[in-house]
Amino acid sequence: GRPALDGPELLRRFCIGDRALADDSGELWARCVDDRTRELIRIGALIAMSAPHVSLQMAIDDALSAGVADDEIIAVMDGLVSIVGLPRAVAAAPRIAFALGYSEDFLGDQE
C-alpha cells in the first residue's frame, strides 16, 4: 500500500480534489479517532444531513456496540441544535428514539 499520509499532506490532497482519496481516504481517521468518538461524529453528520432512518439506525447500532451510551447519543443531537437548527434536531429525534428502542408511545401525539 501507499505510505501513511500526515495531516497536512492529506489536507493538501483534499484541497486539490485528489480522486485517489475516494479509494484511500480514512487511514488517518482510523489512526487518530477512537471507535466511540468516530461513531458519535458519524451520528452528528447523519443528523446534520437529515439522513434516512436506516442510516441513523445502523450508526446508532454501531455506536452502542462501541460502548456509547444512549445519553451520549442524545447529547450529540442536543449539541447540534445551535449548529443545524432546532427543526433538523426535532426531525431526527423520532428516528433516534426508535433506533434506541423507545416505544411509539414515548413519542407522544405527533398531530
mmCIF file of N, CA and C in Angstrom:
data_model
loop_
_atom_site.group_PDB
_atom_site.id
_atom_site.type_symbol
_atom_site.label_atom_id
_atom_site.label_comp_id
_atom_site.label_asym_id
_atom_site.label_seq_id
_atom_site.Cartn_x
_atom_site.Cartn_y
_atom_site.Cartn_z
ATOM 1 N N GLY A 1 0.813 -1.193 0.000
ATOM 2 C CA GLY A 1 0.000 0.000 0.000
ATOM 3 C C GLY A 1 0.852 1.249 0.000
ATOM 4 N N ARG A 2 0.207 2.342 -0.043
ATOM 5 C CA ARG A 2 0.910 3.635 -0.064
ATOM 6 C C ARG A 2 1.392 3.990 1.337
ATOM 7 N N PRO A 3 2.406 4.850 1.435
ATOM 8 C CA PRO A 3 2.857 5.258 2.771
ATOM 9 C C PRO A 3 1.774 6.083 3.468
ATOM 10 N N ALA A 4 1.754 6.032 4.795
ATOM 11 C CA ALA A 4 0.771 6.786 5.573
ATOM 12 C C ALA A 4 0.956 8.284 5.344
ATOM 13 N N LEU A 5 -0.148 8.972 5.153
ATOM 14 C CA LEU A 5 -0.104 10.419 4.956
ATOM 15 C C LEU A 5 -0.255 11.112 6.298
ATOM 16 N N ASP A 6 0.496 12.199 6.484
ATOM 17 C CA ASP A 6 0.287 13.005 7.680
ATOM 18 C C ASP A 6 -0.874 13.955 7.427
ATOM 19 N N GLY A 7 -1.349 14.620 8.472
ATOM 20 C CA GLY A 7 -2.500 15.502 8.356
ATOM 21 C C GLY A 7 -2.370 16.570 7.291
ATOM 22 N N PRO A 8 -1.276 17.353 7.286
ATOM 23 C CA PRO A 8 -1.167 18.408 6.272
ATOM 24 C C PRO A 8 -1.156 17.892 4.832
ATOM 25 N N GLU A 9 -0.509 16.756 4.589
ATOM 26 C CA GLU A 9 -0.490 16.211 3.226
ATOM 27 C C GLU A 9 -1.884 15.742 2.824
ATOM 28 N N LEU A 10 -2.590 15.124 3.748
ATOM 29 C CA LEU A 10 -3.952 14.695 3.467
ATOM 30 C C LEU A 10 -4.843 15.902 3.173
ATOM 31 N N LEU A 11 -4.712 16.958 3.961
ATOM 32 C CA LEU A 11 -5.479 18.176 3.729
ATOM 33 C C LEU A 11 -5.168 18.758 2.352
ATOM 34 N N ARG A 12 -3.872 18.780 1.972
ATOM 35 C CA ARG A 12 -3.482 19.287 0.656
ATOM 36 C C ARG A 12 -4.174 18.490 -0.443
ATOM 37 N N ARG A 13 -4.219 17.171 -0.268
ATOM 38 C CA ARG A 13 -4.862 16.329 -1.285
ATOM 39 C C ARG A 13 -6.360 16.580 -1.379
ATOM 40 N N PHE A 14 -6.997 16.839 -0.243
ATOM 41 C CA PHE A 14 -8.414 17.210 -0.290
ATOM 42 C C PHE A 14 -8.580 18.546 -0.998
ATOM 43 N N CYS A 15 -7.702 19.497 -0.724
ATOM 44 C CA CYS A 15 -7.792 20.830 -1.341
ATOM 45 C C CYS A 15 -7.686 20.781 -2.859
ATOM 46 N N ILE A 16 -6.892 19.860 -3.363
ATOM 47 C CA ILE A 16 -6.733 19.773 -4.817
ATOM 48 C C ILE A 16 -7.689 18.763 -5.447
ATOM 49 N N GLY A 17 -8.541 18.157 -4.605
ATOM 50 C CA GLY A 17 -9.518 17.216 -5.143
ATOM 51 C C GLY A 17 -8.903 15.938 -5.675
ATOM 52 N N ASP A 18 -7.883 15.435 -5.003
ATOM 53 C CA ASP A 18 -7.209 14.203 -5.420
ATOM 54 C C ASP A 18 -8.215 13.051 -5.453
ATOM 55 N N ARG A 19 -8.508 12.543 -6.647
ATOM 56 C CA ARG A 19 -9.507 11.482 -6.803
ATOM 57 C C ARG A 19 -9.104 10.179 -6.115
ATOM 58 N N ALA A 20 -7.826 9.989 -5.849
ATOM 59 C CA ALA A 20 -7.375 8.777 -5.160
ATOM 60 C C ALA A 20 -7.934 8.713 -3.733
ATOM 61 N N LEU A 21 -8.360 9.851 -3.198
ATOM 62 C CA LEU A 21 -8.917 9.852 -1.850
ATOM 63 C C LEU A 21 -10.199 9.029 -1.760
ATOM 64 N N ALA A 22 -10.903 8.889 -2.856
ATOM 65 C CA ALA A 22 -12.124 8.090 -2.846
ATOM 66 C C ALA A 22 -11.822 6.639 -2.489
ATOM 67 N N ASP A 23 -10.638 6.173 -2.863
ATOM 68 C CA ASP A 23 -10.245 4.796 -2.561
ATOM 69 C C ASP A 23 -9.426 4.677 -1.285
ATOM 70 N N ASP A 24 -8.640 5.714 -0.978
ATOM 71 C CA ASP A 24 -7.669 5.617 0.113
ATOM 72 C C ASP A 24 -8.047 6.376 1.373
ATOM 73 N N SER A 25 -9.065 7.220 1.332
ATOM 74 C CA SER A 25 -9.374 8.074 2.469
ATOM 75 C C SER A 25 -9.788 7.251 3.686
ATOM 76 N N GLY A 26 -9.475 7.755 4.851
ATOM 77 C CA GLY A 26 -9.896 7.122 6.084
ATOM 78 C C GLY A 26 -8.774 6.575 6.927
ATOM 79 N N GLU A 27 -7.571 6.484 6.386
ATOM 80 C CA GLU A 27 -6.468 5.906 7.156
ATOM 81 C C GLU A 27 -6.105 6.777 8.356
ATOM 82 N N LEU A 28 -5.946 8.075 8.161
ATOM 83 C CA LEU A 28 -5.614 8.979 9.262
ATOM 84 C C LEU A 28 -6.750 8.978 10.275
ATOM 85 N N TRP A 29 -7.969 8.972 9.794
ATOM 86 C CA TRP A 29 -9.161 8.907 10.646
ATOM 87 C C TRP A 29 -9.095 7.666 11.538
ATOM 88 N N ALA A 30 -8.793 6.527 10.954
ATOM 89 C CA ALA A 30 -8.726 5.279 11.716
ATOM 90 C C ALA A 30 -7.605 5.306 12.749
ATOM 91 N N ARG A 31 -6.494 5.955 12.431
ATOM 92 C CA ARG A 31 -5.361 6.021 13.364
ATOM 93 C C ARG A 31 -5.601 7.002 14.497
ATOM 94 N N CYS A 32 -6.326 8.080 14.245
ATOM 95 C CA CYS A 32 -6.400 9.191 15.199
ATOM 96 C C CYS A 32 -7.691 9.265 16.010
ATOM 97 N N VAL A 33 -8.719 8.564 15.595
ATOM 98 C CA VAL A 33 -10.020 8.704 16.250
ATOM 99 C C VAL A 33 -10.457 7.339 16.783
ATOM 100 N N ASP A 34 -10.781 7.298 18.082
ATOM 101 C CA ASP A 34 -11.218 6.031 18.673
ATOM 102 C C ASP A 34 -12.633 5.688 18.200
ATOM 103 N N ASP A 35 -13.019 4.440 18.369
ATOM 104 C CA ASP A 35 -14.305 3.939 17.862
ATOM 105 C C ASP A 35 -15.500 4.725 18.400
ATOM 106 N N ARG A 36 -15.504 5.010 19.697
ATOM 107 C CA ARG A 36 -16.636 5.726 20.295
ATOM 108 C C ARG A 36 -16.792 7.112 19.672
ATOM 109 N N THR A 37 -15.687 7.831 19.583
ATOM 110 C CA THR A 37 -15.723 9.179 19.013
ATOM 111 C C THR A 37 -16.136 9.126 17.553
ATOM 112 N N ARG A 38 -15.593 8.173 16.811
ATOM 113 C CA ARG A 38 -15.924 8.015 15.393
ATOM 114 C C ARG A 38 -17.430 7.829 15.216
ATOM 115 N N GLU A 39 -18.036 7.003 16.042
ATOM 116 C CA GLU A 39 -19.470 6.744 15.915
ATOM 117 C C GLU A 39 -20.304 7.959 16.299
ATOM 118 N N LEU A 40 -19.871 8.716 17.302
ATOM 119 C CA LEU A 40 -20.601 9.929 17.680
ATOM 120 C C LEU A 40 -20.510 10.985 16.581
ATOM 121 N N ILE A 41 -19.362 11.104 15.966
ATOM 122 C CA ILE A 41 -19.209 12.042 14.846
ATOM 123 C C ILE A 41 -20.100 11.602 13.687
ATOM 124 N N ARG A 42 -20.114 10.318 13.427
ATOM 125 C CA ARG A 42 -20.960 9.776 12.346
ATOM 126 C C ARG A 42 -22.434 10.111 12.591
ATOM 127 N N ILE A 43 -22.902 9.919 13.827
ATOM 128 C CA ILE A 43 -24.292 10.236 14.149
ATOM 129 C C ILE A 43 -24.552 11.725 13.955
ATOM 130 N N GLY A 44 -23.618 12.562 14.400
ATOM 131 C CA GLY A 44 -23.777 14.003 14.218
ATOM 132 C C GLY A 44 -23.871 14.389 12.752
ATOM 133 N N ALA A 45 -23.027 13.782 11.935
ATOM 134 C CA ALA A 45 -23.065 14.082 10.498
ATOM 135 C C ALA A 45 -24.381 13.627 9.877
ATOM 136 N N LEU A 46 -24.872 12.476 10.293
ATOM 137 C CA LEU A 46 -26.126 11.974 9.746
ATOM 138 C C LEU A 46 -27.310 12.853 10.156
ATOM 139 N N ILE A 47 -27.290 13.352 11.392
ATOM 140 C CA ILE A 47 -28.336 14.283 11.831
ATOM 141 C C ILE A 47 -28.259 15.558 10.995
ATOM 142 N N ALA A 48 -27.051 16.074 10.809
ATOM 143 C CA ALA A 48 -26.858 17.331 10.078
ATOM 144 C C ALA A 48 -27.339 17.236 8.638
ATOM 145 N N MET A 49 -27.221 16.066 8.041
ATOM 146 C CA MET A 49 -27.624 15.929 6.641
ATOM 147 C C MET A 49 -29.011 15.318 6.471
ATOM 148 N N SER A 50 -29.757 15.208 7.571
ATOM 149 C CA SER A 50 -31.104 14.623 7.532
ATOM 150 C C SER A 50 -31.106 13.258 6.854
ATOM 151 N N ALA A 51 -30.182 12.417 7.271
ATOM 152 C CA ALA A 51 -30.044 11.084 6.672
ATOM 153 C C ALA A 51 -31.292 10.239 6.936
ATOM 154 N N PRO A 52 -31.544 9.269 6.075
ATOM 155 C CA PRO A 52 -32.707 8.402 6.265
ATOM 156 C C PRO A 52 -32.579 7.535 7.519
ATOM 157 N N HIS A 53 -33.717 7.032 7.948
ATOM 158 C CA HIS A 53 -33.785 6.230 9.167
ATOM 159 C C HIS A 53 -32.785 5.076 9.174
ATOM 160 N N VAL A 54 -32.681 4.344 8.086
ATOM 161 C CA VAL A 54 -31.817 3.161 8.068
ATOM 162 C C VAL A 54 -30.354 3.540 8.324
ATOM 163 N N SER A 55 -29.907 4.674 7.808
ATOM 164 C CA SER A 55 -28.530 5.115 8.047
ATOM 165 C C SER A 55 -28.320 5.453 9.515
ATOM 166 N N LEU A 56 -29.280 6.160 10.094
ATOM 167 C CA LEU A 56 -29.187 6.521 11.506
ATOM 168 C C LEU A 56 -29.268 5.273 12.387
ATOM 169 N N GLN A 57 -30.133 4.339 12.022
ATOM 170 C CA GLN A 57 -30.257 3.091 12.788
ATOM 171 C C GLN A 57 -28.932 2.329 12.794
ATOM 172 N N MET A 58 -28.299 2.213 11.634
ATOM 173 C CA MET A 58 -27.022 1.499 11.553
ATOM 174 C C MET A 58 -25.952 2.198 12.383
ATOM 175 N N ALA A 59 -25.902 3.522 12.306
ATOM 176 C CA ALA A 59 -24.901 4.278 13.058
ATOM 177 C C ALA A 59 -25.123 4.130 14.561
ATOM 178 N N ILE A 60 -26.368 4.179 14.982
ATOM 179 C CA ILE A 60 -26.662 4.035 16.412
ATOM 180 C C ILE A 60 -26.351 2.621 16.881
ATOM 181 N N ASP A 61 -26.678 1.626 16.090
ATOM 182 C CA ASP A 61 -26.321 0.246 16.444
ATOM 183 C C ASP A 61 -24.806 0.103 16.602
ATOM 184 N N ASP A 62 -24.059 0.676 15.667
ATOM 185 C CA ASP A 62 -22.592 0.607 15.740
ATOM 186 C C ASP A 62 -22.068 1.370 16.958
ATOM 187 N N ALA A 63 -22.684 2.513 17.262
ATOM 188 C CA ALA A 63 -22.264 3.303 18.421
ATOM 189 C C ALA A 63 -22.507 2.528 19.712
ATOM 190 N N LEU A 64 -23.673 1.936 19.833
ATOM 191 C CA LEU A 64 -23.976 1.155 21.033
ATOM 192 C C LEU A 64 -23.007 -0.019 21.169
ATOM 193 N N SER A 65 -22.662 -0.652 20.055
ATOM 194 C CA SER A 65 -21.686 -1.751 20.074
ATOM 195 C C SER A 65 -20.297 -1.273 20.484
ATOM 196 N N ALA A 66 -20.000 -0.005 20.195
ATOM 197 C CA ALA A 66 -18.696 0.569 20.556
ATOM 198 C C ALA A 66 -18.676 1.082 21.993
ATOM 199 N N GLY A 67 -19.799 0.931 22.703
ATOM 200 C CA GLY A 67 -19.839 1.342 24.107
ATOM 201 C C GLY A 67 -20.386 2.731 24.362
ATOM 202 N N VAL A 68 -20.973 3.347 23.349
ATOM 203 C CA VAL A 68 -21.569 4.672 23.513
ATOM 204 C C VAL A 68 -22.901 4.509 24.254
ATOM 205 N N ALA A 69 -23.155 5.379 25.224
ATOM 206 C CA ALA A 69 -24.397 5.341 25.997
ATOM 207 C C ALA A 69 -25.495 6.126 25.287
ATOM 208 N N ASP A 70 -26.742 5.748 25.568
ATOM 209 C CA ASP A 70 -27.889 6.467 24.998
ATOM 210 C C ASP A 70 -27.776 7.973 25.244
ATOM 211 N N ASP A 71 -27.437 8.351 26.475
ATOM 212 C CA ASP A 71 -27.335 9.777 26.814
ATOM 213 C C ASP A 71 -26.311 10.507 25.956
ATOM 214 N N GLU A 72 -25.234 9.825 25.578
ATOM 215 C CA GLU A 72 -24.221 10.459 24.732
ATOM 216 C C GLU A 72 -24.776 10.704 23.325
ATOM 217 N N ILE A 73 -25.567 9.776 22.826
ATOM 218 C CA ILE A 73 -26.186 9.937 21.503
ATOM 219 C C ILE A 73 -27.173 11.096 21.535
ATOM 220 N N ILE A 74 -27.979 11.142 22.586
ATOM 221 C CA ILE A 74 -28.945 12.228 22.731
ATOM 222 C C ILE A 74 -28.220 13.564 22.899
ATOM 223 N N ALA A 75 -27.076 13.558 23.595
ATOM 224 C CA ALA A 75 -26.285 14.786 23.781
ATOM 225 C C ALA A 75 -25.759 15.320 22.452
ATOM 226 N N VAL A 76 -25.414 14.432 21.520
ATOM 227 C CA VAL A 76 -24.969 14.867 20.192
ATOM 228 C C VAL A 76 -26.089 15.628 19.505
ATOM 229 N N MET A 77 -27.297 15.071 19.544
ATOM 230 C CA MET A 77 -28.444 15.751 18.932
ATOM 231 C C MET A 77 -28.657 17.108 19.600
ATOM 232 N N ASP A 78 -28.599 17.144 20.904
ATOM 233 C CA ASP A 78 -28.785 18.386 21.659
ATOM 234 C C ASP A 78 -27.716 19.413 21.296
ATOM 235 N N GLY A 79 -26.484 18.974 21.180
ATOM 236 C CA GLY A 79 -25.386 19.878 20.847
ATOM 237 C C GLY A 79 -25.461 20.432 19.438
ATOM 238 N N LEU A 80 -26.123 19.718 18.553
ATOM 239 C CA LEU A 80 -26.226 20.157 17.167
ATOM 240 C C LEU A 80 -27.292 21.222 16.945
ATOM 241 N N VAL A 81 -28.177 21.429 17.916
ATOM 242 C CA VAL A 81 -29.254 22.407 17.736
ATOM 243 C C VAL A 81 -28.705 23.772 17.346
ATOM 244 N N SER A 82 -27.648 24.207 18.014
ATOM 245 C CA SER A 82 -27.101 25.543 17.708
ATOM 246 C C SER A 82 -26.338 25.575 16.387
ATOM 247 N N ILE A 83 -26.060 24.425 15.814
ATOM 248 C CA ILE A 83 -25.315 24.356 14.558
ATOM 249 C C ILE A 83 -26.245 24.133 13.371
ATOM 250 N N VAL A 84 -27.140 23.156 13.486
ATOM 251 C CA VAL A 84 -28.010 22.796 12.353
ATOM 252 C C VAL A 84 -29.435 23.296 12.510
ATOM 253 N N GLY A 85 -29.770 23.795 13.698
ATOM 254 C CA GLY A 85 -31.104 24.328 13.942
ATOM 255 C C GLY A 85 -32.021 23.326 14.620
ATOM 256 N N LEU A 86 -32.967 23.868 15.378
ATOM 257 C CA LEU A 86 -33.918 23.032 16.104
ATOM 258 C C LEU A 86 -34.772 22.160 15.181
ATOM 259 N N PRO A 87 -35.263 22.672 14.044
ATOM 260 C CA PRO A 87 -36.094 21.802 13.189
ATOM 261 C C PRO A 87 -35.384 20.528 12.737
ATOM 262 N N ARG A 88 -34.110 20.612 12.432
ATOM 263 C CA ARG A 88 -33.390 19.415 11.985
ATOM 264 C C ARG A 88 -33.217 18.426 13.140
ATOM 265 N N ALA A 89 -32.952 18.938 14.345
ATOM 266 C CA ALA A 89 -32.829 18.064 15.518
ATOM 267 C C ALA A 89 -34.177 17.429 15.839
ATOM 268 N N VAL A 90 -35.244 18.211 15.760
ATOM 269 C CA VAL A 90 -36.579 17.682 16.020
ATOM 270 C C VAL A 90 -36.942 16.608 14.988
ATOM 271 N N ALA A 91 -36.557 16.827 13.744
ATOM 272 C CA ALA A 91 -36.830 15.835 12.697
ATOM 273 C C ALA A 91 -36.077 14.531 12.965
ATOM 274 N N ALA A 92 -34.885 14.619 13.523
ATOM 275 C CA ALA A 92 -34.084 13.423 13.803
ATOM 276 C C ALA A 92 -34.542 12.702 15.067
ATOM 277 N N ALA A 93 -35.153 13.414 15.995
ATOM 278 C CA ALA A 93 -35.483 12.849 17.307
ATOM 279 C C ALA A 93 -36.310 11.561 17.242
ATOM 280 N N PRO A 94 -37.394 11.497 16.462
ATOM 281 C CA PRO A 94 -38.147 10.231 16.425
ATOM 282 C C PRO A 94 -37.333 9.063 15.868
ATOM 283 N N ARG A 95 -36.463 9.344 14.890
ATOM 284 C CA ARG A 95 -35.635 8.273 14.329
ATOM 285 C C ARG A 95 -34.624 7.789 15.359
ATOM 286 N N ILE A 96 -34.080 8.732 16.136
ATOM 287 C CA ILE A 96 -33.137 8.367 17.189
ATOM 288 C C ILE A 96 -33.855 7.584 18.281
ATOM 289 N N ALA A 97 -35.041 8.053 18.689
ATOM 290 C CA ALA A 97 -35.813 7.359 19.724
ATOM 291 C C ALA A 97 -36.119 5.926 19.286
ATOM 292 N N PHE A 98 -36.544 5.766 18.053
ATOM 293 C CA PHE A 98 -36.847 4.432 17.532
ATOM 294 C C PHE A 98 -35.595 3.559 17.526
ATOM 295 N N ALA A 99 -34.475 4.123 17.055
ATOM 296 C CA ALA A 99 -33.220 3.364 16.974
ATOM 297 C C ALA A 99 -32.724 2.946 18.352
ATOM 298 N N LEU A 100 -33.043 3.761 19.372
ATOM 299 C CA LEU A 100 -32.635 3.431 20.737
ATOM 300 C C LEU A 100 -33.619 2.489 21.427
ATOM 301 N N GLY A 101 -34.708 2.168 20.727
ATOM 302 C CA GLY A 101 -35.641 1.193 21.261
ATOM 303 C C GLY A 101 -36.778 1.756 22.083
ATOM 304 N N TYR A 102 -36.990 3.067 22.031
ATOM 305 C CA TYR A 102 -38.125 3.636 22.754
ATOM 306 C C TYR A 102 -39.409 3.281 22.023
ATOM 307 N N SER A 103 -40.453 2.996 22.784
ATOM 308 C CA SER A 103 -41.720 2.605 22.171
ATOM 309 C C SER A 103 -42.388 3.797 21.505
ATOM 310 N N GLU A 104 -43.348 3.493 20.658
ATOM 311 C CA GLU A 104 -44.055 4.555 19.942
ATOM 312 C C GLU A 104 -44.772 5.496 20.888
ATOM 313 N N ASP A 105 -45.259 5.007 22.054
ATOM 314 C CA ASP A 105 -45.950 5.915 22.951
ATOM 315 C C ASP A 105 -44.992 6.895 23.612
ATOM 316 N N PHE A 106 -43.688 6.616 23.578
ATOM 317 C CA PHE A 106 -42.696 7.563 24.072
ATOM 318 C C PHE A 106 -42.736 8.834 23.228
ATOM 319 N N LEU A 107 -43.059 8.679 21.942
ATOM 320 C CA LEU A 107 -43.055 9.802 21.016
ATOM 321 C C LEU A 107 -44.256 10.711 21.197
ATOM 322 N N GLY A 108 -45.265 10.270 21.903
ATOM 323 C CA GLY A 108 -46.420 11.111 22.173
ATOM 324 C C GLY A 108 -47.292 11.300 20.958
ATOM 325 N N ASP A 109 -48.218 12.236 21.073
ATOM 326 C CA ASP A 109 -49.150 12.544 20.000
ATOM 327 C C ASP A 109 -48.454 13.455 19.001
ATOM 328 N N GLN A 110 -48.239 12.990 17.792
ATOM 329 C CA GLN A 110 -47.495 13.735 16.769
ATOM 330 C C GLN A 110 -48.392 14.582 15.881
ATOM 331 N N GLU A 111 -49.652 14.795 16.275
ATOM 332 C CA GLU A 111 -50.574 15.549 15.417
ATOM 333 C C GLU A 111 -50.256 17.007 15.371
#
